[in-house]
mmCIF file of C-alpha atoms in Angstrom:
data_model
loop_
_atom_site.group_PDB
_atom_site.id
_atom_site.type_symbol
_atom_site.label_atom_id
_atom_site.label_comp_id
_atom_site.label_asym_id
_atom_site.label_seq_id
_atom_site.Cartn_x
_atom_site.Cartn_y
_atom_site.Cartn_z
ATOM 1 C CA MET A 1 117.864 -81.230 -78.507
ATOM 2 C CA VAL A 2 120.205 -81.671 -75.559
ATOM 3 C CA ASP A 3 120.605 -85.087 -74.724
ATOM 4 C CA ARG A 4 119.675 -85.324 -70.789
ATOM 5 C CA ALA A 5 119.470 -89.105 -70.641
ATOM 6 C CA VAL A 6 122.441 -89.078 -68.309
ATOM 7 C CA PRO A 7 122.237 -86.172 -65.776
ATOM 8 C CA HIS A 8 125.223 -84.214 -64.163
ATOM 9 C CA ALA A 9 126.869 -85.862 -61.589
ATOM 10 C CA PRO A 10 127.510 -84.449 -58.030
ATOM 11 C CA ASP A 11 130.777 -82.665 -59.395
ATOM 12 C CA GLY A 12 129.095 -81.525 -62.571
ATOM 13 C CA ALA A 13 130.642 -84.104 -64.646
ATOM 14 C CA ARG A 14 128.715 -85.837 -67.441
ATOM 15 C CA PRO A 15 129.493 -87.730 -70.605
ATOM 16 C CA TRP A 16 130.778 -85.604 -73.636
ATOM 17 C CA ARG A 17 128.200 -86.272 -75.999
ATOM 18 C CA GLY A 18 125.490 -84.456 -73.927
ATOM 19 C CA ALA A 19 128.213 -81.842 -72.934
ATOM 20 C CA ILE A 20 128.951 -81.168 -76.584
ATOM 21 C CA GLU A 21 125.299 -80.908 -77.575
ATOM 22 C CA GLU A 22 124.492 -78.240 -75.275
ATOM 23 C CA ALA A 23 127.869 -76.406 -75.924
ATOM 24 C CA LEU A 24 127.280 -76.079 -79.405
ATOM 25 C CA TYR A 25 123.498 -76.211 -79.885
ATOM 26 C CA GLY A 26 122.094 -75.272 -76.483
ATOM 27 C CA PRO A 27 120.036 -71.774 -76.282
ATOM 28 C CA ASP A 28 123.372 -70.045 -75.732
ATOM 29 C CA GLY A 29 125.367 -72.338 -77.821
ATOM 30 C CA PHE A 30 128.251 -71.731 -79.877
ATOM 31 C CA TYR A 31 126.663 -72.354 -83.301
ATOM 32 C CA ARG A 32 123.939 -69.644 -82.214
ATOM 33 C CA ARG A 33 126.456 -66.894 -81.808
ATOM 34 C CA PRO A 34 126.122 -63.873 -84.124
ATOM 35 C CA GLU A 35 129.632 -64.062 -85.639
ATOM 36 C CA GLY A 36 128.861 -67.662 -87.133
ATOM 37 C CA PRO A 37 131.458 -70.274 -87.464
ATOM 38 C CA ALA A 38 133.667 -68.229 -90.043
ATOM 39 C CA GLY A 39 134.431 -65.904 -86.897
ATOM 40 C CA HIS A 40 136.210 -68.837 -85.358
ATOM 41 C CA PHE A 41 137.749 -71.197 -88.033
ATOM 42 C CA ARG A 42 138.454 -71.256 -91.770
ATOM 43 C CA THR A 43 137.009 -74.009 -94.119
ATOM 44 C CA SER A 44 137.762 -74.935 -97.722
ATOM 45 C CA VAL A 45 134.646 -72.637 -98.355
ATOM 46 C CA HIS A 46 136.332 -69.812 -96.782
ATOM 47 C CA ALA A 47 139.897 -70.400 -98.319
ATOM 48 C CA SER A 48 138.952 -69.937 -102.105
ATOM 49 C CA PRO A 49 135.912 -69.441 -104.450
ATOM 50 C CA LEU A 50 137.285 -72.254 -106.215
ATOM 51 C CA PHE A 51 135.782 -74.903 -103.899
ATOM 52 C CA ALA A 52 132.046 -73.327 -104.421
ATOM 53 C CA HIS A 53 132.841 -73.672 -108.167
ATOM 54 C CA ALA A 54 133.835 -77.166 -107.943
ATOM 55 C CA VAL A 55 130.714 -78.127 -106.046
ATOM 56 C CA ALA A 56 128.659 -76.054 -108.626
ATOM 57 C CA GLY A 57 130.530 -78.365 -111.038
ATOM 58 C CA LEU A 58 129.744 -81.538 -109.350
ATOM 59 C CA LEU A 59 125.932 -80.416 -109.019
ATOM 60 C CA CYS A 60 125.879 -80.211 -112.865
ATOM 61 C CA LEU A 61 127.592 -83.797 -113.119
ATOM 62 C CA VAL A 62 124.591 -85.149 -111.031
ATOM 63 C CA ASP A 63 122.149 -82.899 -113.172
ATOM 64 C CA GLU A 64 123.354 -84.547 -116.215
ATOM 65 C CA ALA A 65 123.240 -88.214 -114.473
ATOM 66 C CA LEU A 66 119.582 -87.335 -113.421
ATOM 67 C CA GLY A 67 118.617 -86.223 -116.888
ATOM 68 C CA ARG A 68 118.279 -82.771 -116.301
ATOM 69 C CA PRO A 69 115.223 -82.602 -114.232
ATOM 70 C CA ALA A 70 112.407 -79.406 -113.913
ATOM 71 C CA GLU A 71 114.060 -78.893 -110.513
ATOM 72 C CA LEU A 72 117.044 -79.510 -109.289
ATOM 73 C CA ASP A 73 117.939 -79.299 -105.450
ATOM 74 C CA VAL A 74 121.134 -78.426 -103.610
ATOM 75 C CA VAL A 75 121.558 -78.985 -99.802
ATOM 76 C CA ASP A 76 124.054 -77.592 -97.874
ATOM 77 C CA MET A 77 124.254 -79.547 -94.386
ATOM 78 C CA GLY A 78 125.818 -77.593 -91.382
ATOM 79 C CA ALA A 79 125.457 -74.362 -93.627
ATOM 80 C CA GLY A 80 127.062 -71.586 -91.380
ATOM 81 C CA ARG A 81 125.837 -68.546 -92.747
ATOM 82 C CA GLY A 82 124.859 -69.711 -95.872
ATOM 83 C CA GLU A 83 128.191 -68.982 -97.843
ATOM 84 C CA LEU A 84 128.325 -72.441 -99.893
ATOM 85 C CA VAL A 85 125.113 -72.752 -100.988
ATOM 86 C CA THR A 86 124.670 -68.934 -102.051
ATOM 87 C CA ALA A 87 128.233 -69.245 -103.748
ATOM 88 C CA VAL A 88 127.286 -72.708 -105.703
ATOM 89 C CA LEU A 89 123.870 -71.058 -107.082
ATOM 90 C CA GLY A 90 125.988 -67.993 -108.376
ATOM 91 C CA ALA A 91 128.595 -70.455 -110.149
ATOM 92 C CA LEU A 92 125.893 -72.454 -112.012
ATOM 93 C CA PRO A 93 125.293 -71.862 -115.622
ATOM 94 C CA ALA A 94 122.326 -69.965 -116.416
ATOM 95 C CA GLY A 95 119.919 -72.797 -117.466
ATOM 96 C CA THR A 96 120.949 -74.874 -114.720
ATOM 97 C CA ALA A 97 120.564 -72.011 -112.134
ATOM 98 C CA ALA A 98 116.992 -71.232 -113.500
ATOM 99 C CA ARG A 99 116.136 -74.997 -112.340
ATOM 100 C CA ALA A 100 118.062 -74.789 -109.138
ATOM 101 C CA ARG A 101 116.529 -74.861 -105.448
ATOM 102 C CA GLY A 102 118.895 -73.889 -102.694
ATOM 103 C CA TYR A 103 118.545 -75.166 -99.278
ATOM 104 C CA ALA A 104 120.654 -74.282 -95.897
ATOM 105 C CA VAL A 105 120.291 -76.586 -93.024
ATOM 106 C CA GLU A 106 121.669 -74.997 -89.855
ATOM 107 C CA VAL A 107 120.326 -74.625 -86.053
ATOM 108 C CA ALA A 108 121.079 -70.923 -86.192
ATOM 109 C CA GLY A 109 118.678 -68.554 -87.217
ATOM 110 C CA ARG A 110 118.339 -67.297 -91.035
ATOM 111 C CA PRO A 111 120.820 -64.488 -91.451
ATOM 112 C CA SER A 112 119.967 -61.111 -92.857
ATOM 113 C CA GLY A 113 120.694 -60.626 -96.414
ATOM 114 C CA LEU A 114 120.852 -64.189 -97.555
ATOM 115 C CA ASP A 115 119.957 -64.595 -101.154
ATOM 116 C CA PRO A 116 116.221 -65.309 -101.203
ATOM 117 C CA ARG A 117 116.550 -68.472 -103.459
ATOM 118 C CA VAL A 118 118.147 -70.375 -100.475
ATOM 119 C CA GLU A 119 115.419 -71.756 -98.153
ATOM 120 C CA TRP A 120 116.710 -71.971 -94.530
ATOM 121 C CA LEU A 121 115.843 -75.153 -92.578
ATOM 122 C CA ALA A 122 116.540 -76.774 -89.200
ATOM 123 C CA GLU A 123 116.271 -80.330 -90.596
ATOM 124 C CA PRO A 124 117.415 -81.508 -93.878
ATOM 125 C CA PRO A 125 114.242 -81.488 -96.716
ATOM 126 C CA LYS A 126 112.641 -84.961 -97.643
ATOM 127 C CA GLY A 127 112.688 -86.586 -101.177
ATOM 128 C CA ILE A 128 115.261 -84.333 -102.966
ATOM 129 C CA THR A 129 116.572 -84.579 -106.324
ATOM 130 C CA GLY A 130 120.001 -83.378 -106.806
ATOM 131 C CA LEU A 131 122.823 -82.876 -104.452
ATOM 132 C CA LEU A 132 123.342 -82.839 -100.661
ATOM 133 C CA PHE A 133 126.685 -81.518 -99.580
ATOM 134 C CA ALA A 134 127.838 -81.913 -95.871
ATOM 135 C CA ASN A 135 131.042 -79.932 -95.410
ATOM 136 C CA GLU A 136 132.467 -80.253 -92.208
ATOM 137 C CA TRP A 137 129.449 -81.206 -90.649
ATOM 138 C CA LEU A 138 129.739 -84.528 -89.253
ATOM 139 C CA ASP A 139 132.562 -83.337 -87.205
ATOM 140 C CA ASN A 140 130.250 -81.358 -85.119
ATOM 141 C CA VAL A 141 127.609 -84.188 -84.335
ATOM 142 C CA PRO A 142 128.444 -85.094 -80.748
ATOM 143 C CA VAL A 143 129.847 -88.246 -79.892
ATOM 144 C CA GLU A 144 130.886 -90.010 -76.462
ATOM 145 C CA VAL A 145 134.670 -90.284 -75.661
ATOM 146 C CA ALA A 146 136.073 -93.321 -74.215
ATOM 147 C CA GLU A 147 139.225 -94.145 -72.320
ATOM 148 C CA VAL A 148 141.092 -96.990 -71.297
ATOM 149 C CA ASP A 149 141.291 -97.400 -67.438
ATOM 150 C CA PRO A 150 144.206 -99.163 -65.662
ATOM 151 C CA GLU A 151 142.370 -102.497 -65.810
ATOM 152 C CA GLY A 152 142.202 -102.568 -69.442
ATOM 153 C CA VAL A 153 138.494 -101.700 -69.661
ATOM 154 C CA PRO A 154 137.291 -98.698 -71.990
ATOM 155 C CA ARG A 155 134.780 -96.366 -69.906
ATOM 156 C CA LEU A 156 132.909 -93.341 -70.959
ATOM 157 C CA VAL A 157 134.975 -89.929 -70.339
ATOM 158 C CA LEU A 158 132.874 -87.587 -67.960
ATOM 159 C CA VAL A 159 133.794 -83.787 -68.559
ATOM 160 C CA ARG A 160 132.719 -80.877 -65.925
ATOM 161 C CA PRO A 161 131.772 -77.442 -67.371
ATOM 162 C CA ASP A 162 135.502 -76.082 -66.981
ATOM 163 C CA GLY A 163 136.785 -79.001 -69.298
ATOM 164 C CA THR A 164 138.328 -81.208 -66.448
ATOM 165 C CA GLU A 165 137.495 -84.956 -67.273
ATOM 166 C CA ARG A 166 137.185 -88.061 -65.278
ATOM 167 C CA LEU A 167 136.228 -91.801 -66.114
ATOM 168 C CA GLY A 168 132.925 -92.792 -65.851
ATOM 169 C CA GLU A 169 130.738 -96.349 -66.280
ATOM 170 C CA PRO A 170 132.223 -98.828 -68.757
ATOM 171 C CA VAL A 171 131.175 -98.715 -72.578
ATOM 172 C CA GLY A 172 128.389 -100.831 -72.942
ATOM 173 C CA GLY A 173 125.438 -101.885 -75.425
ATOM 174 C CA ALA A 174 125.433 -100.411 -79.134
ATOM 175 C CA GLU A 175 128.457 -97.903 -78.315
ATOM 176 C CA ALA A 176 130.633 -100.952 -77.095
ATOM 177 C CA GLU A 177 129.445 -103.093 -80.266
ATOM 178 C CA TRP A 178 130.507 -99.973 -82.431
ATOM 179 C CA LEU A 179 133.971 -99.658 -80.631
ATOM 180 C CA ALA A 180 134.766 -103.146 -81.063
ATOM 181 C CA ARG A 181 133.653 -103.004 -84.931
ATOM 182 C CA TRP A 182 135.467 -99.733 -86.001
ATOM 183 C CA TRP A 183 137.672 -98.756 -83.467
ATOM 184 C CA PRO A 184 138.888 -101.645 -81.208
ATOM 185 C CA LEU A 185 140.979 -100.228 -78.034
ATOM 186 C CA ALA A 186 143.512 -102.324 -77.033
ATOM 187 C CA PRO A 187 143.925 -102.881 -73.129
ATOM 188 C CA GLU A 188 146.326 -100.205 -72.616
ATOM 189 C CA GLU A 189 145.877 -97.214 -69.954
ATOM 190 C CA GLY A 190 144.951 -94.003 -71.482
ATOM 191 C CA LEU A 191 144.083 -95.111 -74.947
ATOM 192 C CA ARG A 192 141.019 -93.122 -76.162
ATOM 193 C CA ALA A 193 138.262 -93.162 -79.168
ATOM 194 C CA GLU A 194 135.568 -91.228 -80.183
ATOM 195 C CA ILE A 195 132.444 -93.340 -80.421
ATOM 196 C CA GLY A 196 130.988 -92.370 -83.815
ATOM 197 C CA LEU A 197 127.785 -94.110 -83.628
ATOM 198 C CA PRO A 198 125.873 -90.851 -83.518
ATOM 199 C CA ARG A 199 127.462 -89.755 -86.950
ATOM 200 C CA ASP A 200 126.608 -92.897 -88.673
ATOM 201 C CA ARG A 201 123.213 -92.593 -87.726
ATOM 202 C CA ALA A 202 122.890 -88.910 -88.780
ATOM 203 C CA TRP A 203 124.445 -89.491 -91.793
ATOM 204 C CA ALA A 204 122.050 -92.347 -92.665
ATOM 205 C CA GLY A 205 119.259 -90.086 -91.897
ATOM 206 C CA ALA A 206 120.505 -87.231 -94.101
ATOM 207 C CA VAL A 207 121.085 -89.719 -97.148
ATOM 208 C CA ALA A 208 117.619 -91.093 -96.703
ATOM 209 C CA GLY A 209 116.357 -87.600 -97.504
ATOM 210 C CA VAL A 210 117.716 -87.992 -101.026
ATOM 211 C CA GLY A 211 115.210 -89.499 -103.281
ATOM 212 C CA ARG A 212 117.713 -89.608 -106.274
ATOM 213 C CA GLY A 213 120.871 -88.119 -106.538
ATOM 214 C CA LEU A 214 124.322 -87.548 -104.592
ATOM 215 C CA ALA A 215 125.348 -87.312 -100.786
ATOM 216 C CA VAL A 216 128.650 -86.079 -100.070
ATOM 217 C CA ALA A 217 130.286 -85.707 -96.728
ATOM 218 C CA VAL A 218 133.575 -83.763 -96.321
ATOM 219 C CA ASP A 219 135.407 -83.822 -93.116
ATOM 220 C CA TYR A 220 138.627 -84.572 -91.105
ATOM 221 C CA ALA A 221 138.715 -88.139 -91.378
ATOM 222 C CA HIS A 222 140.564 -91.371 -90.379
ATOM 223 C CA LEU A 223 140.067 -95.010 -91.318
ATOM 224 C CA ALA A 224 140.150 -98.260 -89.911
ATOM 225 C CA GLY A 225 143.806 -99.499 -89.324
ATOM 226 C CA ALA A 226 145.220 -95.714 -89.035
ATOM 227 C CA ARG A 227 142.794 -94.539 -85.939
ATOM 228 C CA PRO A 228 144.586 -91.922 -83.938
ATOM 229 C CA PRO A 229 145.592 -93.760 -80.584
ATOM 230 C CA PHE A 230 144.557 -90.846 -77.994
ATOM 231 C CA GLY A 231 141.491 -89.657 -80.175
ATOM 232 C CA THR A 232 140.987 -85.900 -81.590
ATOM 233 C CA LEU A 233 138.590 -83.992 -79.452
ATOM 234 C CA THR A 234 139.671 -80.326 -79.698
ATOM 235 C CA GLY A 235 138.552 -77.080 -79.449
ATOM 236 C CA PHE A 236 138.708 -73.756 -81.628
ATOM 237 C CA ARG A 237 138.215 -70.185 -80.672
ATOM 238 C CA GLU A 238 138.883 -66.999 -83.065
ATOM 239 C CA GLY A 239 141.186 -68.844 -85.075
ATOM 240 C CA ARG A 240 143.166 -70.813 -82.763
ATOM 241 C CA GLU A 241 143.194 -74.467 -81.651
ATOM 242 C CA THR A 242 142.332 -74.466 -78.042
ATOM 243 C CA ALA A 243 141.700 -77.006 -75.096
ATOM 244 C CA PRO A 244 138.037 -78.309 -75.698
ATOM 245 C CA VAL A 245 135.807 -76.454 -72.971
ATOM 246 C CA PRO A 246 132.062 -77.435 -73.115
ATOM 247 C CA ASP A 247 131.123 -74.065 -71.989
ATOM 248 C CA GLY A 248 129.774 -72.518 -75.383
ATOM 249 C CA SER A 249 132.753 -70.302 -75.868
ATOM 250 C CA CYS A 250 134.662 -72.603 -78.681
ATOM 251 C CA ASP A 251 133.991 -75.057 -80.986
ATOM 252 C CA LEU A 252 134.121 -78.580 -80.321
ATOM 253 C CA THR A 253 135.144 -81.124 -83.088
ATOM 254 C CA ALA A 254 136.626 -84.603 -83.489
ATOM 255 C CA HIS A 255 137.622 -86.267 -86.630
ATOM 256 C CA VAL A 256 135.161 -88.528 -88.369
ATOM 257 C CA ALA A 257 135.463 -92.222 -89.037
ATOM 258 C CA LEU A 258 133.892 -91.825 -92.431
ATOM 259 C CA ASP A 259 134.489 -95.607 -93.133
ATOM 260 C CA ALA A 260 132.052 -96.391 -90.497
ATOM 261 C CA CYS A 261 129.779 -93.722 -91.831
ATOM 262 C CA ALA A 262 129.579 -95.313 -95.473
ATOM 263 C CA LEU A 263 126.408 -96.890 -96.682
ATOM 264 C CA PRO A 264 126.484 -99.591 -99.415
ATOM 265 C CA GLY A 265 127.575 -98.312 -102.535
ATOM 266 C CA ALA A 266 129.805 -95.581 -101.377
ATOM 267 C CA ARG A 267 133.116 -94.413 -102.078
ATOM 268 C CA LEU A 268 135.865 -92.953 -100.142
ATOM 269 C CA LEU A 269 138.659 -90.526 -101.430
ATOM 270 C CA THR A 270 140.809 -87.756 -100.523
ATOM 271 C CA GLN A 271 139.609 -84.240 -101.334
ATOM 272 C CA ARG A 272 142.914 -83.766 -103.423
ATOM 273 C CA ASP A 273 141.490 -86.475 -105.744
ATOM 274 C CA ALA A 274 137.945 -85.364 -105.826
ATOM 275 C CA LEU A 275 138.893 -81.681 -106.626
ATOM 276 C CA ARG A 276 141.305 -82.675 -109.459
ATOM 277 C CA ALA A 277 138.719 -84.735 -110.756
ATOM 278 C CA LEU A 278 136.381 -81.547 -110.898
ATOM 279 C CA GLY A 279 139.324 -79.497 -112.548
ATOM 280 C CA VAL A 280 141.041 -78.104 -109.454
ATOM 281 C CA THR A 281 144.803 -78.862 -110.236
ATOM 282 C CA GLY A 282 146.714 -76.066 -108.630
ATOM 283 C CA GLY A 283 148.879 -76.003 -111.541
ATOM 284 C CA ARG A 284 150.635 -72.725 -112.398
ATOM 285 C CA PRO A 285 149.930 -71.023 -115.406
ATOM 286 C CA PRO A 286 152.494 -70.658 -118.342
ATOM 287 C CA LEU A 287 155.031 -67.823 -117.867
ATOM 288 C CA SER A 288 154.399 -67.026 -121.535
ATOM 289 C CA LEU A 289 151.039 -65.699 -120.285
ATOM 290 C CA ALA A 290 152.763 -63.037 -118.091
ATOM 291 C CA THR A 291 154.031 -61.294 -121.416
ATOM 292 C CA THR A 292 151.036 -61.750 -123.489
ATOM 293 C CA ASP A 293 148.267 -60.896 -120.744
ATOM 294 C CA PRO A 294 149.846 -59.807 -117.396
ATOM 295 C CA THR A 295 146.710 -59.401 -115.847
ATOM 296 C CA ALA A 296 145.211 -62.683 -116.605
ATOM 297 C CA TYR A 297 148.667 -64.240 -115.513
ATOM 298 C CA VAL A 298 148.486 -62.602 -111.879
ATOM 299 C CA ARG A 299 144.669 -63.734 -111.833
ATOM 300 C CA ALA A 300 145.408 -67.259 -112.952
ATOM 301 C CA LEU A 301 148.634 -67.394 -110.428
ATOM 302 C CA ALA A 302 146.208 -66.224 -107.509
ATOM 303 C CA GLY A 303 143.895 -69.314 -108.502
ATOM 304 C CA ALA A 304 146.681 -71.684 -108.688
ATOM 305 C CA GLY A 305 147.614 -70.852 -105.026
ATOM 306 C CA GLU A 306 144.314 -70.990 -103.805
ATOM 307 C CA ALA A 307 143.918 -74.566 -105.441
ATOM 308 C CA ALA A 308 147.253 -75.596 -104.126
ATOM 309 C CA GLU A 309 145.807 -74.649 -100.565
ATOM 310 C CA LEU A 310 142.672 -76.732 -101.245
ATOM 311 C CA THR A 311 144.462 -79.857 -102.470
ATOM 312 C CA ALA A 312 147.555 -79.759 -100.223
ATOM 313 C CA PRO A 313 148.952 -82.759 -98.509
ATOM 314 C CA GLY A 314 148.960 -82.463 -94.886
ATOM 315 C CA GLY A 315 146.365 -79.947 -95.034
ATOM 316 C CA LEU A 316 142.680 -79.608 -96.681
ATOM 317 C CA GLY A 317 143.814 -82.101 -99.354
ATOM 318 C CA ASP A 318 143.824 -84.828 -96.915
ATOM 319 C CA PHE A 319 140.077 -84.391 -95.869
ATOM 320 C CA GLY A 320 138.057 -87.336 -96.878
ATOM 321 C CA TRP A 321 135.222 -87.259 -99.173
ATOM 322 C CA LEU A 322 132.373 -89.851 -98.880
ATOM 323 C CA ILE A 323 130.531 -90.066 -102.023
ATOM 324 C CA GLN A 324 127.225 -91.654 -101.790
ATOM 325 C CA PRO A 325 125.129 -92.092 -104.994
ATOM 326 C CA VAL A 326 121.236 -92.665 -104.613
ATOM 327 C CA GLY A 327 119.685 -94.055 -107.716
ATOM 328 C CA ILE A 328 122.355 -92.743 -110.076
ATOM 329 C CA PRO A 329 125.898 -93.797 -111.005
ATOM 330 C CA ASP A 330 128.725 -92.241 -109.238
ATOM 331 C CA PRO A 331 129.075 -88.884 -111.352
ATOM 332 C CA LEU A 332 132.649 -88.598 -110.496
ATOM 333 C CA LEU A 333 133.415 -91.777 -111.950
ATOM 334 C CA ALA A 334 131.965 -91.063 -115.122
#
């Protein structure tokens, strides 16, 4: 639902959170467009099938920790067109796949031709036993933007439909408390922050739907002590980064303060470390294989290149993974 608690000002400006909500998820929003997110940006899911195979391997570890239940759930949050959950189901061993139930959670309608094993939902299911996986979901949960004014006061940033901004009221209440704890701004004009409170609440709500198993959030992330001084809000259109304009023409995204989202018992690590723990290393095949089995060598070399992209420093490898066990030990530690 669009946040209408704060109406448009006479000049059409309103806080970023409501503007993002309508631009992404309103009736004509970006995430309801027929081409889907993959038409505008590339995630780890689209970079290589190795990512889905790694998630399938993680689901198998969760299955083992759960004692191989009669039904094993896998939930894809912010599923796009269901690419990840479909590939995960296809990568499971036959015995595990026979017990698996797939769920895709997305605001857009169910795409035609989707694997019939996947149930399409607008909200995450409750009481699941298995894995809830949120790949680049939290970065699209709308947030307010704050900026320090000339007097050193953090104020909400208001945005017009064309993307131009001005400062509004001082940040107050729970949002001010969140800033003070998780992203304190020095009294220096122009410093900015994205107030991640809605993401904390969204993640807690998703985790609450896990009866037993594991919840994982994967996203662009930053941690306390290394917050970006001017925020990270940006747009993506047709594969290119662009100015964030809340008119439904582009994706609107901001990096996630994953440490603020983390619930008790959670663990944070990089995608590089998580995928290596799941067997995605990026190591080149031995040259001897080129002589004994050239086809296998070429295939292995391509896989190594894809693995290297998924784990690359300065790229996808630096994504944060928030690991949240629910009623089981952390399967990646086991």
